Coordinates of C-alpha atoms and ligand atoms in Angstrom, one line a residue:
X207 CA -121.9 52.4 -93.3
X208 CA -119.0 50.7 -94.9
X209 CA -115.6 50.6 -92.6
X210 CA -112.3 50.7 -94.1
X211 CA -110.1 49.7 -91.0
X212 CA -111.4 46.2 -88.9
X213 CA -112.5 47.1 -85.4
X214 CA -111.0 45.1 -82.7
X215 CA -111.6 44.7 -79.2
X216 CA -108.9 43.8 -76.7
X217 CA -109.9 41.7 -73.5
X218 CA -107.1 41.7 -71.5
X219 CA -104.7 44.7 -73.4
X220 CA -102.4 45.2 -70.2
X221 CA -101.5 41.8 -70.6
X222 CA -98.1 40.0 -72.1
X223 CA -100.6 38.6 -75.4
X224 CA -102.6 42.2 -75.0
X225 CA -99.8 44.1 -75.0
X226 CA -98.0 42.4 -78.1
X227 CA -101.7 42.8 -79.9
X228 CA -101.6 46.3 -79.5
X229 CA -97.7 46.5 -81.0
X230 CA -98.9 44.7 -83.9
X231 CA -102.3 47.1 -84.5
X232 CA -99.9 50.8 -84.2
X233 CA -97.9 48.8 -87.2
X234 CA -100.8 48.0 -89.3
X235 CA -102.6 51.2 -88.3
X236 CA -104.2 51.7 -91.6
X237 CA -105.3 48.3 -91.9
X238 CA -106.6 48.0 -87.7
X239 CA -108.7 50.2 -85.1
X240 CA -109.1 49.4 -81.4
X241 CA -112.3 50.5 -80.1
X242 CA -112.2 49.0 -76.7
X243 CA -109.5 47.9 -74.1
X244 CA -109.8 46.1 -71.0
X245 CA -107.9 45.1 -67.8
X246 CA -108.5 44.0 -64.4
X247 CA -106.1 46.1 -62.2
X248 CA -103.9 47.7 -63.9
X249 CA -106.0 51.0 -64.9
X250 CA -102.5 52.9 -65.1
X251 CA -101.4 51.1 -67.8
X252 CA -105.1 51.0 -69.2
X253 CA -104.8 54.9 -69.3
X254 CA -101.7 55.0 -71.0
X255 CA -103.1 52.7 -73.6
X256 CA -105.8 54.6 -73.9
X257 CA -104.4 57.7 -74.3
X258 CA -102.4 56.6 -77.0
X259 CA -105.5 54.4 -78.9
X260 CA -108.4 56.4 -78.0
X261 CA -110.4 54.0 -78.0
X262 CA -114.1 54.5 -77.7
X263 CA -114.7 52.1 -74.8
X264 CA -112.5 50.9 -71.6
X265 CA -113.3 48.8 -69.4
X266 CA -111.9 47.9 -65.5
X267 CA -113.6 44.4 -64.7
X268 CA -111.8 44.2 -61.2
X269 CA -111.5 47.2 -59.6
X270 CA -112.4 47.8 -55.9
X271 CA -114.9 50.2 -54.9
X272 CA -112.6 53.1 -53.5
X273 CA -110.9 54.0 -56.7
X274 CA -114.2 54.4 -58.3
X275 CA -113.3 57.9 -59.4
X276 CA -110.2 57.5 -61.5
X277 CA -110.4 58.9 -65.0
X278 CA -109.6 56.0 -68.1
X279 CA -107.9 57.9 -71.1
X280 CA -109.7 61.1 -72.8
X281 CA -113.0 61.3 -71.5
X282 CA -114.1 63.2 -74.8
X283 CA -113.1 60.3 -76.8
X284 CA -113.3 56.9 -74.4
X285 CA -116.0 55.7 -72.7
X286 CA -115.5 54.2 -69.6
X287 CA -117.0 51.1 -67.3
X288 CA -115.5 49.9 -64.2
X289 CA -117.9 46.7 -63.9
X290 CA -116.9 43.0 -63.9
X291 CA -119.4 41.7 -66.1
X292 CA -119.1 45.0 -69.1
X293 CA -117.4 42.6 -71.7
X294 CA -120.7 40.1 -72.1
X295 CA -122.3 43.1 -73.2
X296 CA -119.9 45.4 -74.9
X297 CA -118.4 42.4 -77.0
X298 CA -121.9 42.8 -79.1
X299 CA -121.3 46.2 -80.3
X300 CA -122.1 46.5 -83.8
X301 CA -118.8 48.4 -84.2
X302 CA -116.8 45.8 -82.9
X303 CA -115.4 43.4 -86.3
X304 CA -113.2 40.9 -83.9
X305 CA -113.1 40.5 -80.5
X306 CA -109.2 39.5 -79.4
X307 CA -109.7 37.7 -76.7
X308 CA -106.5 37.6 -74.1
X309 CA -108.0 37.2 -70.6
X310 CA -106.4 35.2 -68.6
X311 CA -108.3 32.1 -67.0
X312 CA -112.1 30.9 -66.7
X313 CA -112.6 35.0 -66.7
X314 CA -112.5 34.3 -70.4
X315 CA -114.8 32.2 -70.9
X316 CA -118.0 34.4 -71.1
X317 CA -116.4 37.1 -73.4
X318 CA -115.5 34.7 -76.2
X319 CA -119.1 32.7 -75.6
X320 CA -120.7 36.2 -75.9
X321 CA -118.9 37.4 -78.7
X322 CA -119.6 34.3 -80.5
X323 CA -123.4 34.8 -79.8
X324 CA -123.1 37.8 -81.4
X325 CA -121.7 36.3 -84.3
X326 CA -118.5 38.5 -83.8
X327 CA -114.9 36.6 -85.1
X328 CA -113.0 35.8 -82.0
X329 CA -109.0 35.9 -81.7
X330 CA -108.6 32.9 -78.9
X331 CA -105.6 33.4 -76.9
X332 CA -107.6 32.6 -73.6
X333 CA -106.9 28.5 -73.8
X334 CA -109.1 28.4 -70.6
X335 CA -112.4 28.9 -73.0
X336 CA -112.1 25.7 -74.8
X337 CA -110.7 23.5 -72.2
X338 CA -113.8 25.1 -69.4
X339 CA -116.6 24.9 -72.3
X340 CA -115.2 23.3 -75.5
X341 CA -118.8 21.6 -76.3
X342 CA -121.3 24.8 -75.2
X343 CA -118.4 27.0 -77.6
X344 CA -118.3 24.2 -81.0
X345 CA -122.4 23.9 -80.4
X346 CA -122.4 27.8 -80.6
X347 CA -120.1 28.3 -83.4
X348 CA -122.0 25.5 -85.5
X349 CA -125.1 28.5 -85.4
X350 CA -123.0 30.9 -85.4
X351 CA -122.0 33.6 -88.4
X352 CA -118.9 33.9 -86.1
X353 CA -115.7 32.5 -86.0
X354 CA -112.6 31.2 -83.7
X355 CA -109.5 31.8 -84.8
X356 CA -106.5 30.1 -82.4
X357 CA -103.7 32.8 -81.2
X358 CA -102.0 30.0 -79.7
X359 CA -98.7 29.2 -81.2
X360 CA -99.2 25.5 -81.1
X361 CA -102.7 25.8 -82.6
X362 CA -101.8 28.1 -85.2
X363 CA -99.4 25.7 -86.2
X364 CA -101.6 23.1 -86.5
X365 CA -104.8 25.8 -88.2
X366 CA -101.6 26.3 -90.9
X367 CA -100.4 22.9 -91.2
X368 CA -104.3 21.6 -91.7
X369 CA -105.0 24.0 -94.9
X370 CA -106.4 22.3 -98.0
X371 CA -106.6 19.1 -96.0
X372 CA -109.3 16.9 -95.4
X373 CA -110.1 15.6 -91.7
X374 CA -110.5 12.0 -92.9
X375 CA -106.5 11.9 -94.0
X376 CA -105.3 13.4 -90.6
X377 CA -103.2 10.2 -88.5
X378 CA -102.0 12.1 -85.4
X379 CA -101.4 15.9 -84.5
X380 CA -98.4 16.5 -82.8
X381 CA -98.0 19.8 -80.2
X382 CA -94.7 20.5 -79.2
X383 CA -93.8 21.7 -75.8
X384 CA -90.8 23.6 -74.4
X385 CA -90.5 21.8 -71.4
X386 CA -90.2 24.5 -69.5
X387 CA -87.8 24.9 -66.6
X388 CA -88.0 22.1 -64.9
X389 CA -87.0 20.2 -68.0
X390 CA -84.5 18.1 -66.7
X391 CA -84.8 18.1 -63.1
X392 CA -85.5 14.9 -61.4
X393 CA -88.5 14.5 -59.0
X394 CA -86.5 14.7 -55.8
X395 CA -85.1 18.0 -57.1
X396 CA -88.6 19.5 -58.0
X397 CA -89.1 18.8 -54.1
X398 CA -88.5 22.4 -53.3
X399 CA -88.5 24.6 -55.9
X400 CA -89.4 28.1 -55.6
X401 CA -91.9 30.7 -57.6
X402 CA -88.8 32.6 -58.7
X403 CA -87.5 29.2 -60.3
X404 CA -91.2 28.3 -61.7
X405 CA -91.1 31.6 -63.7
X406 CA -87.8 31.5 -65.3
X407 CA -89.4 29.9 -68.6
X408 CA -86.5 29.4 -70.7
X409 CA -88.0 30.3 -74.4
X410 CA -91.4 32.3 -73.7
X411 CA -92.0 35.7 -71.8
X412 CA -95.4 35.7 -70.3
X413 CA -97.9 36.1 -68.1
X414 CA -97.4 34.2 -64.3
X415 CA -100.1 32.0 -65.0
X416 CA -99.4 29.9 -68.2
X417 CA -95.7 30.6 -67.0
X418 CA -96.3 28.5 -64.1
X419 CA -98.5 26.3 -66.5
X420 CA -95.4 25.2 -68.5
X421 CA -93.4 24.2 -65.5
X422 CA -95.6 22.2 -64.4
X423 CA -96.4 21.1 -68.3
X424 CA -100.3 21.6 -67.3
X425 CA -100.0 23.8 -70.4
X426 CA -99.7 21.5 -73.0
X427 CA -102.5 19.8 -70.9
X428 CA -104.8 22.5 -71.3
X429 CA -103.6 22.9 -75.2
X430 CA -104.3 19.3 -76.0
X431 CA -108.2 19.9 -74.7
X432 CA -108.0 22.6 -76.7
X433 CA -106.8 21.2 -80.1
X434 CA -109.6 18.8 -79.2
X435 CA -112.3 20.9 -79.6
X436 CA -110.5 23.5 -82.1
X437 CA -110.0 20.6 -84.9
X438 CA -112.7 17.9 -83.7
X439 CA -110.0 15.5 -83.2
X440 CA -109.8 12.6 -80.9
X441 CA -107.6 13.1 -77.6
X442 CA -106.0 9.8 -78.6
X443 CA -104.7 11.5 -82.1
X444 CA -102.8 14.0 -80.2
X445 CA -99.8 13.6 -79.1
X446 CA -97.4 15.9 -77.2
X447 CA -93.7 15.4 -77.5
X448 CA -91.2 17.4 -75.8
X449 CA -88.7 20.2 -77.9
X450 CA -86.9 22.3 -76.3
X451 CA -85.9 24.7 -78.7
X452 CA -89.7 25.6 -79.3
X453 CA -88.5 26.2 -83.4
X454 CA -91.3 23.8 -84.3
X455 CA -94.6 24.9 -83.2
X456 CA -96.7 21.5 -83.7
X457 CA -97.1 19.2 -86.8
X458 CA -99.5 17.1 -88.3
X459 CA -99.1 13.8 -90.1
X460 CA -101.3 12.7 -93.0
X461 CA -102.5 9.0 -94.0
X462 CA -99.4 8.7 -96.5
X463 CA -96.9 9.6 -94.0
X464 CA -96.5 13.0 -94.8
X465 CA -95.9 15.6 -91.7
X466 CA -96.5 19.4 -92.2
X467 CA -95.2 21.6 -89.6
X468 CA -95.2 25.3 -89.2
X469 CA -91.4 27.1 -88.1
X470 CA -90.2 30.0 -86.1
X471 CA -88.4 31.6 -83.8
X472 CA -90.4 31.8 -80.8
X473 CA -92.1 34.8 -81.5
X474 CA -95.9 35.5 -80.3
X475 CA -96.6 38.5 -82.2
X476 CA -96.6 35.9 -85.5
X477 CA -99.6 33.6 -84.5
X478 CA -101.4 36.9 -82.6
X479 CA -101.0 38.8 -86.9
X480 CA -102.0 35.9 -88.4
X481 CA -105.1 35.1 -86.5
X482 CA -105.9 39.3 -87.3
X483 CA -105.2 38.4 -91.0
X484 CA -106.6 34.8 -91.3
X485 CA -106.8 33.8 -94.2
X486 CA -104.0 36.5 -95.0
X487 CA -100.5 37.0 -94.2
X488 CA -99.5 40.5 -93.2
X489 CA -95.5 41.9 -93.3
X490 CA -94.0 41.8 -89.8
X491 CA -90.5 42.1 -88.8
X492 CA -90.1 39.4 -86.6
X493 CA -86.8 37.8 -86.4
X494 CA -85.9 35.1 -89.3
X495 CA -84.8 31.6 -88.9
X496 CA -81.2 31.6 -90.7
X497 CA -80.9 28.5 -92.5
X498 CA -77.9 28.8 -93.6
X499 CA -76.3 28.6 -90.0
X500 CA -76.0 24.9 -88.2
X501 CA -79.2 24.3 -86.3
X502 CA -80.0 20.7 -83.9
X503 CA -83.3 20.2 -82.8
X504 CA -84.3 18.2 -80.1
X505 CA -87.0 15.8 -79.5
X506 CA -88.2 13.6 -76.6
X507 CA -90.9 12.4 -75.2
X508 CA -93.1 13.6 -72.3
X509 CA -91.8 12.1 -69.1
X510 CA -95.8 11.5 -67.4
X511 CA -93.9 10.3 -63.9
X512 CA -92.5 13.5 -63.4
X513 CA -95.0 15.8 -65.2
X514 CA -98.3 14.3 -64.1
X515 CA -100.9 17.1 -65.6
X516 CA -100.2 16.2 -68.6
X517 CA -102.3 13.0 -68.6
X518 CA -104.5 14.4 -65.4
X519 CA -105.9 17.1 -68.3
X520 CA -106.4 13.9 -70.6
X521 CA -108.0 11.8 -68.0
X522 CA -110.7 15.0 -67.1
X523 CA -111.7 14.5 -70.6
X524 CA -112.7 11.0 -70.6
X525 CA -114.3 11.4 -67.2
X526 CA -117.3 13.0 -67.9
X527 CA -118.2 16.3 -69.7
X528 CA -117.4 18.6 -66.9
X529 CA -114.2 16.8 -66.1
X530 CA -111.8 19.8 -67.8
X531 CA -113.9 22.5 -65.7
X532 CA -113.2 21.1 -62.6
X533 CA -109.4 20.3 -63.7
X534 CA -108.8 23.9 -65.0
X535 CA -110.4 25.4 -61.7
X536 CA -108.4 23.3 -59.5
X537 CA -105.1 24.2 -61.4
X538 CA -106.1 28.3 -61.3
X539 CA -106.3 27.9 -57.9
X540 CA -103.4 25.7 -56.6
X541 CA -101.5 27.9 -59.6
X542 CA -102.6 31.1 -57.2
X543 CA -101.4 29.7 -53.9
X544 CA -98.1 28.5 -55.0
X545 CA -97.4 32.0 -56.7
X546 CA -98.7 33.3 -53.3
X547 CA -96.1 30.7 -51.3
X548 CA -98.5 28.6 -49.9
X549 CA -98.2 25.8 -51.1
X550 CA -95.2 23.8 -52.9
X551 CA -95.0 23.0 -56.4
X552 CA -95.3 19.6 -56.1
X553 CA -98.7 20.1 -54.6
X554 CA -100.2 21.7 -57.9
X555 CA -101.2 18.3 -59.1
X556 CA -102.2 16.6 -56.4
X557 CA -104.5 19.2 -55.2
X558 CA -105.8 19.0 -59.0
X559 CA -106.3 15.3 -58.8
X560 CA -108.0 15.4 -55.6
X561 CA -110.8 17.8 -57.0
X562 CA -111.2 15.6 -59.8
X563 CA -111.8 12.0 -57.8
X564 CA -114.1 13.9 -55.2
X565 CA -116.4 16.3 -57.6
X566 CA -119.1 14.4 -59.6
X567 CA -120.8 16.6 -62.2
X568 CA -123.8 14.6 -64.3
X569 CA -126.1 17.3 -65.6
X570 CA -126.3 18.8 -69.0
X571 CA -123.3 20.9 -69.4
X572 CA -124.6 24.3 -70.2
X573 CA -123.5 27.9 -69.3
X574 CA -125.0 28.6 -66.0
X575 CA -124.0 24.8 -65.1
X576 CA -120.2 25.2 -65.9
X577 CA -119.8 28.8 -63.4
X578 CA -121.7 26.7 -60.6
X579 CA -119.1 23.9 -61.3
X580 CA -116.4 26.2 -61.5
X581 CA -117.0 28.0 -58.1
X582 CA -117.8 25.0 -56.1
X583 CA -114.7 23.3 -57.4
X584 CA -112.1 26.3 -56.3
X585 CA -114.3 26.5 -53.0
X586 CA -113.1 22.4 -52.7
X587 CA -109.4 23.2 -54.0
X588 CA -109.2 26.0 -51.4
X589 CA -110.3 24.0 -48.9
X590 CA -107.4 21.1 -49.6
X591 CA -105.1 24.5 -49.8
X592 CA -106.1 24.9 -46.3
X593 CA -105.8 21.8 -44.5
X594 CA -102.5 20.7 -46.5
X595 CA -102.6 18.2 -49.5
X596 CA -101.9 15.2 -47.3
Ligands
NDP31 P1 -101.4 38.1 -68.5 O1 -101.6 37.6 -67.1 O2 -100.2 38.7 -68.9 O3 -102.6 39.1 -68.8 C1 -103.9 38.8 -68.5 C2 -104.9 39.9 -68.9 O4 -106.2 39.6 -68.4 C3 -104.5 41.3 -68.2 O5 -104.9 42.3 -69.1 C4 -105.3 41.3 -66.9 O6 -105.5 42.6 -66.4 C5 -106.5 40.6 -67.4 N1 -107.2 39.8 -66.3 C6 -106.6 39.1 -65.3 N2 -107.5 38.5 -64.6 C7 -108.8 38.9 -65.0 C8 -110.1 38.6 -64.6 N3 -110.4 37.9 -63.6 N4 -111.1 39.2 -65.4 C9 -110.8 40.0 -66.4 N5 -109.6 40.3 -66.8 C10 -108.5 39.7 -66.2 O7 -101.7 36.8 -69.3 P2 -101.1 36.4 -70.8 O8 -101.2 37.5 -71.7 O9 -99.9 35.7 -70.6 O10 -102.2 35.2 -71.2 C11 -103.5 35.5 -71.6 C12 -104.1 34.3 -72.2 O11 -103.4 33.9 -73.4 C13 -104.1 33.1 -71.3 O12 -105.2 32.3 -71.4 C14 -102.8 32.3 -71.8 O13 -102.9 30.9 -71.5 C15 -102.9 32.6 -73.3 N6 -101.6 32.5 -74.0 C16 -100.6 33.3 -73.6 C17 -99.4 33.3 -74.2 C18 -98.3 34.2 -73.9 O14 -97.2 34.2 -74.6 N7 -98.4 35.1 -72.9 C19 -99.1 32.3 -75.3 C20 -100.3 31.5 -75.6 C21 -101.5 31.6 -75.0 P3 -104.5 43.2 -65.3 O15 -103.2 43.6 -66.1 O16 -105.2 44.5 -64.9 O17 -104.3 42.2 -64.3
MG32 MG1 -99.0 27.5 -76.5

């Protein structure tokens, strides 16, 4: 049976990317369907969402045992699973057309490798999938009838600035990156400062992890990994430069000099439409760059001394092939303990750097491999958490 509206699945839709999603989908309600939403916690907001969605599938992945009763949305029209490991499965449904993937973290990983297994397009916001398993997801998609599709700002700058281009003419690709808030502090004054500080991001509102992410500039890290495996394109060729008026999303240079770059006001409801619409544009109402009013925009470069994840996200990659897995566990940990005060800022990359010079990984990097090396490394980062990072 034929389907006039495209089916899409949210992973994460009580998030800051899941929430937006859902904004766009009630605007283009003619064009999109939701048929399953997902959280981890937050089942109040998951029953709001799906009362108003009806969607025929909801899923709790995280919820403890003693709430096991609550009721998800209108039972008569919504299905509902309260099981950690539902999305593998239900991301096959043959009435599923994309699968918009906004988990947060290395929880995301299985979902989008599922979804691609079932040939399903996949709407990547969760970063964490690429930089975790780049090689098992670009092994997959090269069998796949399924497709990747980069919510990203950065990479959706780059997916736009790369049409009708060929991959021998590309020179460098260059991501931009906020800054964040610690943008101009010096290294003694990042000593001591707090969560509240950390998650003050000065352009973006998001979710506490890749807030804490940008502060630290492990973000842009995690984004170059991704580009990486996203575009096939040499670490070397990336390179991340620092704008803090996040107008310019990323650029790419060509052979004869030529730079494309995509614009905007910083605006995450534009790359999450047009990763919906790929190859299309769809109408939003997003705010408008005015060109006719004075603008300056800033550039410097990335300042390694005092942001050190930067080239600790490079170096993973060039270690050996599960060098971002351990990285990216190390960082979702130490990102968990300084949000839960117990540990300072200053210790997220050195507790990072640690796992990486002490865990050695030399089998073939498949999916059961990369969970094993995932676990043991956030059992080591826990244990540095414990006994201090001196
Ligand atoms: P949020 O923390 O706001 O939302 C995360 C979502 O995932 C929530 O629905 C949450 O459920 C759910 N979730 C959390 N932990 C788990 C878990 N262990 N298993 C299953 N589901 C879980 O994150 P964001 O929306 O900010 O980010 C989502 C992804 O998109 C990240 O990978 C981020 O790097 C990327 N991204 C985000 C941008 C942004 O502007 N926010 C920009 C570019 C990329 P619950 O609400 O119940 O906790
Ligand atoms: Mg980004």
């Amino acid at each position: 049976m034929k389907h006039n509206k495209i089916r899409i699945a949210i992973l994460g839709s009580t998030g800051s990317i899941g929430k937006q999603a859902l904004e766009i989908i009630q605007k283009h309600d003619r064009l999109f369907e939701v048929v399953l939403l997902s959280a981890h916690s937050n089942w109040r907001l998951l029953d709001e969402q799906a009362k108003t969605f009806n969607p025929k599938y909801a899923v709790l992945t995280g919820l403890v045992s003693e709430n096991y009763n609550i009721k998800i949305g209108n039972p008569a029209k919504t299905k509902m699973y309260v099981d950690p490991h539902a999305l593998n499965e239900l991301v096959n449904l043959p009435e599923i057309d994309i699968v918009l993937n906004s988990l947060v973290g290395f929880a995301g990983f299985s979902p989008t490798y599922y979804a691609l297994k079932a040939h399903k397009k996949v709407a990547l916001a969760n970063k964490e999938s690429l930089v975790v398993g780049g090689a098992i997801i670009t092994e997959l998609l090269s069998q796949s009838k399924g497709s990747l599709i980069p919510i990203d700002s950065e990479h959706s700058a780059m997916l736009q600035s790369l049409i009708g281009e060929e991959k021998e003419d590309i020179e460098e690709i260059i991501i931009t990156a906020s800054g964040g808030p610690f943008r101009s502090l010096s290294l003694e004054e990042m000593q001591d400062v707090s969560v509240e500080q950390a998650l003050q991001h000065p352009n973006w509102n998001m979710g506490s992890k890749i807030t804490i992410d940008s502060a630290t500039m492990m973000n842009k890290g995690l984004e170059i990994i991704e580009a990486h495996w996203l575009f096939d394109i040499p670490i070397e060729k990336i390179t991340p430069i620092v704008h803090p008026e996040s107008i310019i999303h990323s650029m790419v240079t060509y052979c004869d000099g030529s730079t494309k770059a995509q614009l905007g006001p910083p605006d995450m409801k534009v790359p999450i439409l047009y990763a919906l619409s790929y190859p299309r544009r769809l109408p939003l109402n997003s705010s408008r760059m005015d060109w006719s009013q004075k603008y300056r925009l800033h550039f410097e470069p990335v300042d390694n001394s005092r942001f050190p994840c930067i080239e600790l996200a490079i170096d993973s990659v060039r270690m050996h092939k599960g060098g971002p897995a351990i990285l990216n566990a190390a960082n979702e940990i130490a990102v968990t303990q300084f949000l839960e005060g117990k540990i300072k800022y200053i210790d997220i990359p050195k507790i990072i750097e640690r796992c990486l010079n002490k865990i050695h990984f030399s089998s073939a990097l498949n999916y059961d491999a990369l969970v094993e090396l995932d676990q043991q490394t956030r059992d080591y980062a826990r244990t540095i958490c414990q006994h201090g990072t001196n």
